[in-house]
Coordinates of C-alpha atoms in Angstrom, one line a residue:
Chain A
X1498 CA 303.6 41.8 330.4
X1499 CA 304.4 43.0 327.5
X1500 CA 303.0 41.6 324.0
X1501 CA 303.2 42.0 321.0
X1502 CA 300.9 42.1 318.3
X1503 CA 301.3 42.5 314.6
X1504 CA 299.0 43.2 311.6
X1505 CA 297.7 42.5 308.9
X1506 CA 298.4 38.4 309.6
X1507 CA 298.7 37.5 305.7
X1508 CA 298.6 40.5 303.1
X1509 CA 298.8 39.9 299.6
X1510 CA 300.2 42.5 297.0
X1511 CA 300.8 43.6 294.1
X1512 CA 304.0 44.6 292.6
X1513 CA 305.7 48.3 292.1
X1514 CA 302.7 49.1 295.5
X1515 CA 304.1 50.7 298.8
X1516 CA 302.4 48.4 301.5
X1517 CA 302.8 48.5 305.3
X1518 CA 302.9 46.6 308.4
X1519 CA 302.4 47.4 311.8
X1520 CA 304.0 46.2 315.2
X1521 CA 302.5 47.0 318.7
X1522 CA 303.2 46.0 322.0
X1523 CA 301.8 46.9 324.9
X1524 CA 303.8 47.9 327.0
X1525 CA 307.9 49.6 327.5
X1526 CA 310.6 48.4 325.3
X1527 CA 314.4 49.6 325.1
X1528 CA 314.8 47.9 321.5
X1529 CA 312.5 46.8 318.1
X1530 CA 313.3 44.2 315.8
X1531 CA 312.8 43.4 312.9
X1532 CA 313.5 39.8 311.0
X1533 CA 312.8 38.6 307.6
X1534 CA 312.2 34.1 307.3
X1535 CA 311.9 32.8 303.6
X1536 CA 309.9 29.3 304.1
X1537 CA 311.6 26.3 305.8
X1538 CA 314.8 28.9 306.8
X1539 CA 315.6 30.6 309.2
X1540 CA 316.0 34.0 310.6
X1541 CA 317.9 36.8 309.4
X1542 CA 317.2 40.1 311.3
X1543 CA 317.1 43.6 308.5
X1544 CA 317.7 46.0 311.4
X1545 CA 317.3 46.4 315.0
X1546 CA 315.4 49.8 316.5
X1547 CA 317.1 51.2 319.2
X1548 CA 315.8 55.0 320.3
X1549 CA 312.7 56.7 320.2
X1550 CA 312.6 58.1 316.4
X1551 CA 314.9 55.8 315.2
X1552 CA 314.4 54.7 311.4
X1553 CA 316.6 52.4 309.0
X1554 CA 316.1 51.8 306.2
X1555 CA 317.4 49.1 304.0
X1556 CA 316.6 49.1 299.9
X1557 CA 313.2 49.2 299.4
X1558 CA 313.0 48.7 303.4
X1559 CA 311.8 50.8 306.1
X1560 CA 311.7 50.7 309.6
X1561 CA 311.2 53.2 312.0
X1562 CA 309.6 53.4 315.4
X1563 CA 308.3 55.5 318.0
X1564 CA 308.0 54.0 321.5
X1565 CA 305.9 57.0 322.8
X1566 CA 303.1 55.6 321.1
X1567 CA 304.4 51.6 320.9
X1568 CA 304.2 51.2 317.3
X1569 CA 306.9 50.1 314.7
X1570 CA 306.0 50.4 310.9
X1571 CA 307.4 48.1 308.3
X1572 CA 307.4 50.0 305.0
X1573 CA 307.4 48.0 301.8
X1574 CA 308.3 50.6 298.9
X1575 CA 307.9 49.1 295.4
X1576 CA 307.2 45.3 296.4
X1577 CA 309.0 42.9 294.5
X1578 CA 308.5 38.9 294.2
X1579 CA 312.1 38.7 296.2
X1580 CA 310.0 39.9 298.8
X1581 CA 307.9 37.4 299.6
X1582 CA 308.4 35.5 302.8
X1583 CA 307.0 37.1 306.6
X1584 CA 308.0 39.4 308.9
X1585 CA 308.3 38.9 312.1
X1586 CA 308.8 41.9 314.8
X1587 CA 310.4 41.1 318.7
X1588 CA 310.7 44.1 321.4
X1589 CA 312.2 44.0 324.9
X1590 CA 312.3 45.7 327.8
X1591 CA 315.4 44.3 329.8
X1592 CA 314.2 41.1 328.5
X1593 CA 313.2 38.2 327.1
X1594 CA 312.4 39.0 323.8
X1595 CA 308.5 38.3 322.9
X1596 CA 308.2 37.7 319.3
X1597 CA 304.8 39.4 316.8
X1598 CA 303.1 36.5 315.0
X1599 CA 304.8 36.7 311.6
X1600 CA 303.6 38.7 309.0
X1601 CA 302.8 36.7 306.2
X1602 CA 303.9 38.5 302.7
X1603 CA 303.1 37.7 299.4
X1604 CA 303.6 40.2 296.3
X1605 CA 302.0 39.1 293.5
X1606 CA 302.4 40.2 289.4
Chain B
X895 CA 332.9 32.3 307.9
X896 CA 330.7 33.8 311.3
X897 CA 327.8 31.0 312.0
X898 CA 325.7 29.6 314.5
X899 CA 325.6 26.1 313.8
X900 CA 323.1 23.3 316.0
X901 CA 322.8 20.2 316.0
X902 CA 320.7 17.6 315.2
X903 CA 318.8 19.7 312.5
X904 CA 316.3 16.8 312.7
X905 CA 315.5 14.2 315.5
X906 CA 312.6 12.2 315.8
X907 CA 312.6 10.5 319.3
X908 CA 310.1 8.6 322.3
X909 CA 309.2 10.5 325.1
X910 CA 310.7 10.4 328.2
X911 CA 314.8 9.2 326.4
X912 CA 316.8 12.5 327.1
X913 CA 318.5 14.1 324.5
X914 CA 320.6 17.4 323.8
X915 CA 320.5 19.7 321.5
X916 CA 323.7 21.6 320.4
X917 CA 324.9 25.5 319.6
X918 CA 327.8 26.6 319.1
X919 CA 328.8 30.6 317.8
X920 CA 332.2 31.7 316.4
X921 CA 331.4 35.9 316.8
X922 CA 332.4 35.7 320.1
X923 CA 329.4 37.4 321.2
X924 CA 328.0 37.2 325.2
X925 CA 324.2 36.6 324.4
X926 CA 323.0 33.2 323.2
X927 CA 319.0 32.5 323.5
X928 CA 316.6 29.1 322.6
X929 CA 313.4 30.3 320.8
X930 CA 310.7 27.5 319.6
X931 CA 308.5 28.0 316.7
X932 CA 305.0 26.4 316.2
X933 CA 301.8 27.8 313.6
X934 CA 299.9 30.6 315.2
X935 CA 302.5 30.7 318.0
X936 CA 305.2 32.3 316.0
X937 CA 308.8 32.4 318.6
X938 CA 308.2 32.0 322.3
X939 CA 312.4 32.2 323.9
X940 CA 313.0 29.4 326.1
X941 CA 315.6 30.4 327.9
X942 CA 319.2 33.0 327.4
X943 CA 322.0 34.3 328.4
X944 CA 323.7 36.9 329.4
X945 CA 327.6 35.1 329.5
X946 CA 329.2 32.5 330.2
X947 CA 326.9 30.6 333.8
X948 CA 324.4 33.7 333.3
X949 CA 321.2 31.8 332.1
X950 CA 318.0 33.2 332.8
X951 CA 314.9 31.7 332.5
X952 CA 312.4 32.9 328.9
X953 CA 309.2 32.7 327.7
X954 CA 308.5 29.0 327.9
X955 CA 311.6 27.4 330.2
X956 CA 308.3 24.2 331.0
X957 CA 311.1 21.0 330.5
X958 CA 314.2 23.2 329.7
X959 CA 317.5 23.5 330.4
X960 CA 320.5 25.1 329.6
X961 CA 324.0 25.6 329.9
X962 CA 326.7 28.4 329.3
X963 CA 330.5 26.4 330.5
X964 CA 331.7 28.3 327.4
X965 CA 330.9 31.7 325.6
X966 CA 330.8 30.1 322.2
X967 CA 328.2 26.6 323.5
X968 CA 324.8 26.9 324.8
X969 CA 322.9 23.7 324.1
X970 CA 319.6 22.9 324.9
X971 CA 318.5 19.9 327.4
X972 CA 314.9 17.8 326.9
X973 CA 315.6 15.4 330.1
X974 CA 312.4 14.0 329.8
X975 CA 310.8 15.0 326.3
X976 CA 307.1 14.9 325.9
X977 CA 305.2 15.4 323.1
X978 CA 303.9 19.0 323.0
X979 CA 307.7 20.0 322.8
X980 CA 307.7 19.2 319.4
X981 CA 308.5 22.1 317.0
X982 CA 311.2 24.3 315.3
X983 CA 314.0 25.9 317.6
X984 CA 316.2 27.7 316.7
X985 CA 319.8 29.2 319.0
X986 CA 320.6 32.9 318.2
X987 CA 323.1 34.8 319.2
X988 CA 325.1 38.4 319.4
X989 CA 326.9 40.8 321.1
X990 CA 324.3 42.3 323.6
X991 CA 321.0 44.1 322.7
X992 CA 322.1 44.4 318.8
X993 CA 321.4 42.3 316.1
X994 CA 320.7 38.4 316.3
X995 CA 321.6 35.7 314.1
X996 CA 319.3 33.0 314.4
X997 CA 320.5 29.5 314.2
X998 CA 319.8 27.0 311.0
X999 CA 317.7 25.0 313.1
X1000 CA 315.9 21.8 314.5
X1001 CA 313.3 20.6 313.9
X1002 CA 311.8 17.3 316.6
X1003 CA 309.7 15.4 316.6
X1004 CA 308.1 13.0 320.1
X1005 CA 306.3 10.3 319.7

């Protein structure tokens, strides 16, 4: 059974700092997703990672995938307040999609 | 505008009264799915569909039904809702394993 674990679950970071969110999954997965959710809103897709060593970047966010370690990371560079949100990773082998519990990120001045 | 729409957005109902939450997408996506989001439990997949007339169970299918008669629509049916189905529901669609687009959510309360 595929299980997905994120950590930390809560993260308070200062503006301008760097930090990494970790996403571990328990069995082989053929794809890994990262999503963002603002309070009271729907989910927005950030990245889809399909192969070992995949790295994708969008603005201050960079996601990577290590299928051998069963680990994906979401790295935040020079955080700004607008990045405050809950971030989810999700993994799948065939289907269905299994989500982590989410990391609630607060960026403070 | 490319979008996934859900209706209703908010619903309060009583135990045992059948209801349907509609989901429609205008992007010609093959893949559609339903999730529920609960505090402390994250998102859990209820059902998914790879194409018309092809549906399969997700992690928490009990108490739910779906149908996929047309490519654009994927309704979620609760034949006999119970209070433990009170939740926030999201529909999503995508081309196969590509980026998923989520609907705005339906907040359901079952009394």
